[in-house]
Coordinates of C-alpha atoms (C1' of nucleotides) in Angstrom, one line a residue:
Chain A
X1 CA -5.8 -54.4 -6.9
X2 CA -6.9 -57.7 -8.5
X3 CA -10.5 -57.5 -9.5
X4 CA -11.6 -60.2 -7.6
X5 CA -10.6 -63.9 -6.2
X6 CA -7.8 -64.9 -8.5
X7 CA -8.6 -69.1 -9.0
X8 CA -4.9 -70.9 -7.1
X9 CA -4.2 -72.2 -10.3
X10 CA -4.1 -69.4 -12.1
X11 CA -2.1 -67.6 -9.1
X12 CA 0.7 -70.2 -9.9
X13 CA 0.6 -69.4 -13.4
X14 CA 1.1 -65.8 -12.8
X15 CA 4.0 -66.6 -11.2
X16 CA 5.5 -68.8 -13.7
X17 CA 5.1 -65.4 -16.8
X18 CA 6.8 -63.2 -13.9
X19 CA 9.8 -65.7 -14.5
X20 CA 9.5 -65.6 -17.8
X21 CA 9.2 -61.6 -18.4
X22 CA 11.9 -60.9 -15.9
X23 CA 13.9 -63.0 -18.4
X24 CA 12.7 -61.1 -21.0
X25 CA 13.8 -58.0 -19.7
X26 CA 17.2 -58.1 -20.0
X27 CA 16.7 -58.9 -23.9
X28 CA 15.7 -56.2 -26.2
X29 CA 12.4 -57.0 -27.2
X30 CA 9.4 -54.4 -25.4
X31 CA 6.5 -56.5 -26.3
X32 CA 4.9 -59.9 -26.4
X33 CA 1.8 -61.2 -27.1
X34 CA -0.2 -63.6 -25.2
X35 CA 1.1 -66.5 -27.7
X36 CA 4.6 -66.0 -27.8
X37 CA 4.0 -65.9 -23.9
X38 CA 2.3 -69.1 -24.3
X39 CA 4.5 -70.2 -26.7
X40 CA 7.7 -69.7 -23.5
X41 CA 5.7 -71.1 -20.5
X42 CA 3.8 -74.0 -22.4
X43 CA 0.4 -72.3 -21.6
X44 CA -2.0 -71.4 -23.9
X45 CA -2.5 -68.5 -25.3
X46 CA -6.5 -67.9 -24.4
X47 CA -5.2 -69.1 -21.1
X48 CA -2.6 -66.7 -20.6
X49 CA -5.5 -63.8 -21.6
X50 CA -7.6 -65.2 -19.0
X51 CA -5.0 -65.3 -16.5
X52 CA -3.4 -61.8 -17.2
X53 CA -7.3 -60.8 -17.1
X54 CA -7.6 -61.7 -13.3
X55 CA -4.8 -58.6 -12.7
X56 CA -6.7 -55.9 -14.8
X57 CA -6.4 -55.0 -18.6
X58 CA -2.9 -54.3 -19.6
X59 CA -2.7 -55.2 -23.0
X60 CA -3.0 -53.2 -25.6
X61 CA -5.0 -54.7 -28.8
X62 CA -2.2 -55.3 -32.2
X63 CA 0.7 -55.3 -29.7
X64 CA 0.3 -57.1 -27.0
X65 CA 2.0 -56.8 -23.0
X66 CA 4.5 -54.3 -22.6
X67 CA 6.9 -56.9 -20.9
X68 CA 8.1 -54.5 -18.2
X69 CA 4.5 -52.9 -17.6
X70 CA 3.1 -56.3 -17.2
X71 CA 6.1 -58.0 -15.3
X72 CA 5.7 -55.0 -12.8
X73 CA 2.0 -55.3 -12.8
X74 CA 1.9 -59.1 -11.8
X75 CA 4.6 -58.5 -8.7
X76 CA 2.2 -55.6 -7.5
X77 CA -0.7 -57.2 -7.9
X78 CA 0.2 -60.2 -6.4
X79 CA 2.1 -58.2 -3.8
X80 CA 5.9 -59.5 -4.4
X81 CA 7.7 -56.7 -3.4
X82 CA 7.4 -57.6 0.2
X83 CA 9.7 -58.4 2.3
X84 CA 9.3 -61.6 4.0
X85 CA 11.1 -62.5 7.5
X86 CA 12.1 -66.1 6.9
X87 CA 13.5 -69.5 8.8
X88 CA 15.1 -72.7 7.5
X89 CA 14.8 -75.9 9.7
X90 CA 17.5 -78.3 9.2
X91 CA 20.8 -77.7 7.9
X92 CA 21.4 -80.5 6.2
X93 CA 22.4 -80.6 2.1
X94 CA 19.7 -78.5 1.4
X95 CA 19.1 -76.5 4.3
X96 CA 23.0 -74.9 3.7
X97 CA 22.5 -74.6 0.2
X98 CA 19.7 -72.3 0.9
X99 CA 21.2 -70.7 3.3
X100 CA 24.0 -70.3 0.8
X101 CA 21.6 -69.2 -2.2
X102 CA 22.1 -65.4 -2.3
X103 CA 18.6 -65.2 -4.9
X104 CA 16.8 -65.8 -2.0
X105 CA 17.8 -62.8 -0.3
X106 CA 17.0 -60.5 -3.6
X107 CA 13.7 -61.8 -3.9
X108 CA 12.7 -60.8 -0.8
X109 CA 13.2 -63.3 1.9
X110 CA 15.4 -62.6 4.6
X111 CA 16.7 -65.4 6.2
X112 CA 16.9 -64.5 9.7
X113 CA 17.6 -67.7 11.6
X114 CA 18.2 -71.5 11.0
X115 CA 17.5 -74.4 13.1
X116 CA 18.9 -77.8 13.9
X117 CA 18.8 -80.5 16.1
X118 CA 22.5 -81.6 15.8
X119 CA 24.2 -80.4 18.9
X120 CA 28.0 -79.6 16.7
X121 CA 25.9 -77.1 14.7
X122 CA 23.8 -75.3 16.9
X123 CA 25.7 -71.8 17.6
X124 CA 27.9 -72.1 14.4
X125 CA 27.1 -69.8 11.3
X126 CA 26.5 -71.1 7.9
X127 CA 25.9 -68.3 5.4
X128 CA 26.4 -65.2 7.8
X129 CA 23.0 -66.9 9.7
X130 CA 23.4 -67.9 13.4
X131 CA 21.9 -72.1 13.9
X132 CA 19.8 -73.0 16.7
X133 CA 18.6 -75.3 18.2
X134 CA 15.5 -76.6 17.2
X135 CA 13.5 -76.8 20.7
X136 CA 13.6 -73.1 20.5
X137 CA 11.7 -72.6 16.8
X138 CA 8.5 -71.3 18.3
X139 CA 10.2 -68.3 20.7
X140 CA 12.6 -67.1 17.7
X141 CA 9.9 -67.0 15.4
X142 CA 7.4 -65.6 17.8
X143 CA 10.2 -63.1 18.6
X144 CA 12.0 -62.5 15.4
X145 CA 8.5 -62.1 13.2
X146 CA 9.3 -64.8 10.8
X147 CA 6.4 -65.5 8.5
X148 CA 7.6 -68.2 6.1
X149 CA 9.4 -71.2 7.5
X150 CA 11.3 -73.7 5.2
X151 CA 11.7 -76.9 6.1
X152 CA 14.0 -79.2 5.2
X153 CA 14.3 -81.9 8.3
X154 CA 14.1 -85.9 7.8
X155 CA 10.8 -86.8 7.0
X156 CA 10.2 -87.8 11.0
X157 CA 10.9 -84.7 12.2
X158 CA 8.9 -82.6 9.4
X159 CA 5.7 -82.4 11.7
X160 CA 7.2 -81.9 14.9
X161 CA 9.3 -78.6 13.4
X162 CA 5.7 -78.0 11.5
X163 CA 3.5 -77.8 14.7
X164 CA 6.5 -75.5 16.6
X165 CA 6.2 -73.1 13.5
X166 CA 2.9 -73.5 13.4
X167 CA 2.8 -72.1 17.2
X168 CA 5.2 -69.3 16.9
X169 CA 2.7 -68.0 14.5
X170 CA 4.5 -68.7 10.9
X171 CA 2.0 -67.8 7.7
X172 CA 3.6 -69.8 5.4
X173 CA 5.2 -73.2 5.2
X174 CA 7.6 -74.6 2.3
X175 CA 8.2 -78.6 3.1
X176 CA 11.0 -80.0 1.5
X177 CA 10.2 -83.1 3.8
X178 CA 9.3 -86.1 2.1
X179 CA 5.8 -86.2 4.3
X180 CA 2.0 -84.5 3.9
X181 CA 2.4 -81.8 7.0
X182 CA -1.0 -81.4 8.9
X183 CA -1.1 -78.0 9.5
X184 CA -4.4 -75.2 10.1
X185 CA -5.4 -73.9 7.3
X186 CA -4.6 -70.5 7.6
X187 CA -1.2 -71.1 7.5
X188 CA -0.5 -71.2 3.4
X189 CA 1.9 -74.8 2.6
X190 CA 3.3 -75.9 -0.3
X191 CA 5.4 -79.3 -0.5
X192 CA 8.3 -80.2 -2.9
X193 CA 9.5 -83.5 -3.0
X194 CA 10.7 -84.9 -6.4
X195 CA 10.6 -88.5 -5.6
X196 CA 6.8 -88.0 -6.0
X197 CA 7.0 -86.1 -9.3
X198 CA 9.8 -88.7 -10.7
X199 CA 7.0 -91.5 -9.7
X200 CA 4.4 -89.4 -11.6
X201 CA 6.5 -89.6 -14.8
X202 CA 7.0 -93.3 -14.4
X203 CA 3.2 -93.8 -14.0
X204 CA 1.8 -91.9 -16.7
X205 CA 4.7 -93.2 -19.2
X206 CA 3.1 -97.1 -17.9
X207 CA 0.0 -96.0 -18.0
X208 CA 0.3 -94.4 -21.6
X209 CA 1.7 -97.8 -22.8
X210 CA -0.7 -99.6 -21.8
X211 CA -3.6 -97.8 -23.2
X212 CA -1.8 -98.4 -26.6
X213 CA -1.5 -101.9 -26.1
Chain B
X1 CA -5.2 -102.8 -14.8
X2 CA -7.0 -99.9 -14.2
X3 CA -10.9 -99.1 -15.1
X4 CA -10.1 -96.2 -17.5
X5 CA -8.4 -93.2 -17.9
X6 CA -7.1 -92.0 -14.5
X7 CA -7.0 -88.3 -14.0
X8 CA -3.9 -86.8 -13.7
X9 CA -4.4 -85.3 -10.2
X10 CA -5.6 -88.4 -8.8
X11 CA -2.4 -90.1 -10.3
X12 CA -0.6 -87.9 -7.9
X13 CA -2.6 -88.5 -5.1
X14 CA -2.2 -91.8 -5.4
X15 CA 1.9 -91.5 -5.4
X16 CA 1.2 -89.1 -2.6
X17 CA -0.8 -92.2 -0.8
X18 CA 1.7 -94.6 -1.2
X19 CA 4.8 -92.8 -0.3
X20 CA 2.7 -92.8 3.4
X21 CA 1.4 -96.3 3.3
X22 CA 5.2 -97.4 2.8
X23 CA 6.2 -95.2 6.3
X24 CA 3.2 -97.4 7.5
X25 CA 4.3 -100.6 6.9
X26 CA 7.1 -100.4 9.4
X27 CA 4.6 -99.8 11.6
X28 CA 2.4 -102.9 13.4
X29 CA -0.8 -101.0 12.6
X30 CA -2.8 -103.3 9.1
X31 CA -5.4 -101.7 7.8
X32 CA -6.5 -98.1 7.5
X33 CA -9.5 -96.5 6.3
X34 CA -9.8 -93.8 4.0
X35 CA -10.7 -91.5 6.4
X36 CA -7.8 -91.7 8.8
X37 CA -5.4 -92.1 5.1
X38 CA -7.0 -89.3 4.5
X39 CA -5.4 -87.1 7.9
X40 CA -2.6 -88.2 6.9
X41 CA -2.0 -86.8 3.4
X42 CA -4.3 -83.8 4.0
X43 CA -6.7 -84.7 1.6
X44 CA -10.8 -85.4 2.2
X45 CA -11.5 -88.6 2.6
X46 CA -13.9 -89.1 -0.3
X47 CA -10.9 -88.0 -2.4
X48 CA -9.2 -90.9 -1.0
X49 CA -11.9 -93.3 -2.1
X50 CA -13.3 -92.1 -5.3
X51 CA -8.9 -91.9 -6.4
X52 CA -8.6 -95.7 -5.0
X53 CA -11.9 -96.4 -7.2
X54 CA -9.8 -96.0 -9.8
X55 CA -7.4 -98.3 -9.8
X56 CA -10.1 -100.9 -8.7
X57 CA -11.8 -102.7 -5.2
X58 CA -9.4 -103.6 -3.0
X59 CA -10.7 -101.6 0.4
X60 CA -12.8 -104.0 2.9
X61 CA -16.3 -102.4 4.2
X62 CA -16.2 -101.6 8.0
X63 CA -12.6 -102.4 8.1
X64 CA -11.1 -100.2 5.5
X65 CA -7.8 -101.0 3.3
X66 CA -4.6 -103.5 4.2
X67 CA -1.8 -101.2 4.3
X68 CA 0.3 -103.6 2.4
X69 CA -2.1 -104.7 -0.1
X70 CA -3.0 -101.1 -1.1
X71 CA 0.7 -99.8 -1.4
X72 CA 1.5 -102.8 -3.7
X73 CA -1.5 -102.3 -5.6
X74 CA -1.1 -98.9 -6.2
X75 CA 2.9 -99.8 -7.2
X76 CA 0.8 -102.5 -9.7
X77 CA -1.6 -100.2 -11.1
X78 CA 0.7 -97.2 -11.6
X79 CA 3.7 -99.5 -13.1
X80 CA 5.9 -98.2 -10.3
X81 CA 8.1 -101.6 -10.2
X82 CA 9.2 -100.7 -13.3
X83 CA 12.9 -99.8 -13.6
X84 CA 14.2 -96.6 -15.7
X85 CA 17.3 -96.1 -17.1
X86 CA 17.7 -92.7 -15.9
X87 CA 20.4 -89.7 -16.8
X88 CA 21.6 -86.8 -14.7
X89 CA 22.7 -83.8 -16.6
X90 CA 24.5 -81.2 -15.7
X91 CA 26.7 -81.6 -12.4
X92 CA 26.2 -79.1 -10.1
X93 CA 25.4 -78.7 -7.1
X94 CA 22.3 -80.7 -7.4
X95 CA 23.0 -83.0 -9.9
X96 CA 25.7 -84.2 -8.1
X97 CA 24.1 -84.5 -4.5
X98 CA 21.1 -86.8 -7.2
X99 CA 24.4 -88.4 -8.0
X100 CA 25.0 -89.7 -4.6
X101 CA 21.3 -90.2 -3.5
X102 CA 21.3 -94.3 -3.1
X103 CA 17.3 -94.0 -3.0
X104 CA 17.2 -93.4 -6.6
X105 CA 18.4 -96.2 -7.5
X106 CA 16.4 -98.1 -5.0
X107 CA 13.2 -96.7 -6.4
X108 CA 13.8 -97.9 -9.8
X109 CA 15.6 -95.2 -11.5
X110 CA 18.7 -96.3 -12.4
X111 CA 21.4 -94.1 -12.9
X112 CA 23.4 -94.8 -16.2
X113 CA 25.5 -91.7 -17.3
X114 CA 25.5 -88.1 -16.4
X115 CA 26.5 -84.6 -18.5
X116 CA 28.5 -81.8 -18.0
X117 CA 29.4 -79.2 -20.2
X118 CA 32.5 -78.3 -17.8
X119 CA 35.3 -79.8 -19.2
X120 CA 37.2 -79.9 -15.8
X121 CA 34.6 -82.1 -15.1
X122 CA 34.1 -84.9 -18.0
X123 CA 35.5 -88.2 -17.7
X124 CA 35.3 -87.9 -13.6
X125 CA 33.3 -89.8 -11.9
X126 CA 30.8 -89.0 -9.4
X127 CA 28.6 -91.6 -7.2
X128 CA 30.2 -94.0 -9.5
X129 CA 28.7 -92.6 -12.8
X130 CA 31.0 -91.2 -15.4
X131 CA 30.2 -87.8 -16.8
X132 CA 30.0 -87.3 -20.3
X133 CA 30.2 -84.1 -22.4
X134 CA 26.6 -82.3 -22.9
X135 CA 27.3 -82.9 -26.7
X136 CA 27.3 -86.0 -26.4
X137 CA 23.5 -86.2 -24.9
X138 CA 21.2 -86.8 -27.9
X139 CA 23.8 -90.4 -29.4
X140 CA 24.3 -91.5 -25.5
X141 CA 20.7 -91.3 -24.7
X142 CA 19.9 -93.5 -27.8
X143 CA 22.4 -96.1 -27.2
X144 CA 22.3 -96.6 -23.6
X145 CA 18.3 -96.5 -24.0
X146 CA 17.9 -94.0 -21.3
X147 CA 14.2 -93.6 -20.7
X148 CA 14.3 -90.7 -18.0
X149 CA 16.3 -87.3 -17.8
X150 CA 16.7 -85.2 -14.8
X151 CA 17.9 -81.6 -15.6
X152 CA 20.3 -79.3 -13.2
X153 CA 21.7 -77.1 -15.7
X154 CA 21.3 -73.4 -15.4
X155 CA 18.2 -71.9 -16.9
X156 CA 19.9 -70.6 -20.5
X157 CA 21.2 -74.0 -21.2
X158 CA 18.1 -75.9 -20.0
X159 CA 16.2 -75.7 -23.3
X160 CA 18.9 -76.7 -25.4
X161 CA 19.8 -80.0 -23.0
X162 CA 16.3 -80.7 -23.3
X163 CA 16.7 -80.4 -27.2
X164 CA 19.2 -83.0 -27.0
X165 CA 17.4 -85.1 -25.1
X166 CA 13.8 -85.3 -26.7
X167 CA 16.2 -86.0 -30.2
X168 CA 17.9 -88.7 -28.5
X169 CA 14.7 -90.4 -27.4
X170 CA 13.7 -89.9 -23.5
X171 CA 10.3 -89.9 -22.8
X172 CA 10.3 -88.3 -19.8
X173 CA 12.3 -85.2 -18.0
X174 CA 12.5 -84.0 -14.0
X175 CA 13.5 -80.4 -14.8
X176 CA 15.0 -78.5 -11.6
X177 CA 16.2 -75.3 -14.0
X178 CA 13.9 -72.5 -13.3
X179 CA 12.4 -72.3 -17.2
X180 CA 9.8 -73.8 -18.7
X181 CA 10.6 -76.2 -21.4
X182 CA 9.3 -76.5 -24.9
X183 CA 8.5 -80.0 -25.5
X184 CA 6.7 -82.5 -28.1
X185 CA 3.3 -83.6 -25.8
X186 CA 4.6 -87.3 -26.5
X187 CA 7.2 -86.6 -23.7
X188 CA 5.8 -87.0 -20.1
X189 CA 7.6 -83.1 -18.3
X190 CA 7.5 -82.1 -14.7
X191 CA 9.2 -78.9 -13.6
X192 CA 10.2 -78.3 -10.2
X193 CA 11.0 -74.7 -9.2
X194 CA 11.1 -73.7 -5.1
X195 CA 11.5 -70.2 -5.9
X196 CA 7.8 -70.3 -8.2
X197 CA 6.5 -72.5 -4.8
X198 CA 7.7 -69.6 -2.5
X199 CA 6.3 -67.0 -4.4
X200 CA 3.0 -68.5 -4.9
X201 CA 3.2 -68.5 -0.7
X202 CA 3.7 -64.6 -0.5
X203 CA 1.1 -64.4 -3.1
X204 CA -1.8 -66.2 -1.5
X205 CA -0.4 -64.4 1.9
X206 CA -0.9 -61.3 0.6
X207 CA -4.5 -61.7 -1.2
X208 CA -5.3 -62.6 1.8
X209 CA -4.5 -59.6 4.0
X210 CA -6.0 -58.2 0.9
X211 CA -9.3 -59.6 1.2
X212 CA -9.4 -59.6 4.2
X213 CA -9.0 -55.2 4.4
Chain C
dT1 C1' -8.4 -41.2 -44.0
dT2 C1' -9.8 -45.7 -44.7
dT3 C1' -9.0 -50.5 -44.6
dA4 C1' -7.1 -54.7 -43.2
dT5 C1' -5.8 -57.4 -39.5
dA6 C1' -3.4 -58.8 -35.3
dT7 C1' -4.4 -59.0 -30.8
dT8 C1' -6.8 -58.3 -26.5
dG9 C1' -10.5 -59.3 -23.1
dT10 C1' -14.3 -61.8 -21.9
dG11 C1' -18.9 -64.0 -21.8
dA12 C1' -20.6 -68.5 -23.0
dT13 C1' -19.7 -73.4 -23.3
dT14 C1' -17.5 -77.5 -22.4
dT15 C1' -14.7 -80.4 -19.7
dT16 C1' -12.7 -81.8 -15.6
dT17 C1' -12.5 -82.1 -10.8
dT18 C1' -14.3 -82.0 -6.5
dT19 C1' -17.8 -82.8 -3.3
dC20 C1' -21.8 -85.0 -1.6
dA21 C1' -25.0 -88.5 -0.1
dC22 C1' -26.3 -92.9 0.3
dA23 C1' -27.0 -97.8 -0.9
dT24 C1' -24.2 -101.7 -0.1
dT25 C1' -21.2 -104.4 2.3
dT26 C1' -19.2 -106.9 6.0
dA27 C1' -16.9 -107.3 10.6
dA28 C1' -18.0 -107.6 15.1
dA29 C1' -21.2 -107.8 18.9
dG30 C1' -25.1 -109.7 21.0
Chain D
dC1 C1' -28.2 -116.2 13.5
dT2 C1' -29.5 -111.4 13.8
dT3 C1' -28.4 -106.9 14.6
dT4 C1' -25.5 -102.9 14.5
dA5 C1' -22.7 -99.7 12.6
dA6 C1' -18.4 -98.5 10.4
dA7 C1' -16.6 -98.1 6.1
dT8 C1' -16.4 -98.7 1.2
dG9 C1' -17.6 -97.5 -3.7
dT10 C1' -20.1 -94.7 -6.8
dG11 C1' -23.7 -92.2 -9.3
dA12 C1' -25.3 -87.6 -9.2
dA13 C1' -24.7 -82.7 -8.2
dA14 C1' -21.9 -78.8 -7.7
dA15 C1' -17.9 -76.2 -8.4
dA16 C1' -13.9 -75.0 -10.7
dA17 C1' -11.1 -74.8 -14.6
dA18 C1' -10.1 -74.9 -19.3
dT19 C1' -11.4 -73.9 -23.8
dC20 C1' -13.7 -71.5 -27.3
dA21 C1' -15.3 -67.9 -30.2
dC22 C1' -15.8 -63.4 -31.2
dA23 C1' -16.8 -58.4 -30.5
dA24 C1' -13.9 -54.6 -29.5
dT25 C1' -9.9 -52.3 -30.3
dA26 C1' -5.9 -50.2 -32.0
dT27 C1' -1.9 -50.5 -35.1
dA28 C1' 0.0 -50.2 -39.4
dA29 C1' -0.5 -50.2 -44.2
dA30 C1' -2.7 -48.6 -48.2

DNA sequence: TTTATATTGTGATTTTTTTCACATTTAAAG
DNA sequence: CTTTAAATGTGAAAAAAATCACAATATAAA
């Protein structure tokens, strides 16, 4: 069990070397230092150190991480093995991809239902999963015990679907939706939406030239 | 132009602001004050202010900011009128649904050519862009002085596109395959990853049930 | 067995970011 | 015109995160 509260940020990280080492695994290579480590995931090597630190000491000095002891040791300690009852709202482009995305299902989140406003989909089956409609998200996931809800609804619908999660008792919240959800903190959120990350590049490549002009 | 150096994170913020203040202006409301921007975009409202600061006075004590003011002067400070010739590579799934996204091109990023190593593939089009061969990346981006890459190839050919790109001169890559990319510091990188987002989710979730047993 | 050295793990330091608190400003009310 | 109070902008304080530097360690070579 972790030694104590492991900083968000260096959560995050943790999760980005698990990518990495399960990589790793399939090559032939046991070991790897904290640079080479660094070296893969664009992360310093003292920072890498620190973060494995958080976990427990697992190195070994003039060697370095045993690349399946340490991949193993980051899923337990940050408790991936779980299983994790999951919904997607909207089955739009992305919400049928995902439903189509088989990794999802190997890393441990079971898709159990879908939602959807449009009338044509509701009852209809898109990867093996059953759509409904979305006036009944918060008595499937009270019922069904989903945890982690993935929503991928128009941007005007995004809170609407977020506060009926939010009721049925969801802990986690993955917004696709092109909006800041207000949501209670307990409930853990995390929001993708590249048009904000493409206009990030734009303004630090303007504001770089301009500091050199 | 702005004060100083702005940090990162409240670059981000600010793209974060202004993607809400542009739902706003289709509303009738004018002006909004930091606090109630602030509820919107889940973020304290001295954060609000003290990222504003940075690009500059524009609020209005006791009233608080004109909503169309502040969107174009966050658009002005961050160089966000600017318009990037922009390359999609590798047509997949989700390089080809970027393909057909008309907001792209509306936001400034302006799709020239796109990259496939599938030769079933090269010389189609798709949302009216011609696909070119991967090999073909580094002398393309050159000549059509493509600015911005966006990468949808599987992770093992990820690092190698990127290769290809950085010699041919972008200075800045969106990259959607799950792998972190090595990459000269002059070139401005975000790296977008749902399944690292998800996990981070079960993560926090389960510290804390941890903590809390 | 001893030595040399690559590598970890971590306290201490520095830097960055967030948070706070309040003086200042200004619109609106009286 | 004066008063009131809502809201900004910001310097200062606190918290968090990144970075550094090095003692401890353990492997491999001599």
């Amino acid at each position: 069990m972790p030694k104590k509260n492991i900083p968000k940020l260096a959560i995050r990280r943790l999760c980005i070397y698990k990518r990495m080492l399960s990589r790793l695994l399939e090559k032939e290579q046991e070991t790897i230092s904290s640079k080479e480590l660094g070296k893969l995931t664009s992360i310093p090597d003292y920072q890498v150190r620190k973060d494995i630190s958080f976990i427990g000491e697992i190195g070994v000095a003039r060697k370095g991480y045993n690349i399946k002891k340490l991949n193993d040791h980051i899923i337990n300690s940050l408790g991936l093995i779980e299983v994790w009852n999951t919904a997607i709202v909207g089955v739009g482009q992305l919400g049928t991809a995902l439903l189509n995305y088989p990794r999802l299902k190997e890393m441990g989140y079971n898709i159990l239902c879908a939602f959807d406003i449009d009338p044509k989909k509701i009852g209809k089956k898109t990867g093996g999963i059953t759509i409904f409609p979305s006036d009944r998200i918060t008595p499937t996931v009270r019922k069904n015990q989903i945890k982690i809800g993935i929503i991928c609804v128009p941007p005007g619908a995004a809170q609407t679907v977020c506060d009926a999660l939010a009721k049925g008792g969801i802990r986690g919240i993955l917004n696709f939706a092109p909006i800041a959800l207000n949501i209670p903190a307990h409930i853990v959120k995390r929001e993708i939406d590249f048009t904000v990350e493409l206009e990030f590049i734009s303004a630090v490549l303007n504001l770089m030239k301009k500091k050199r002009s």
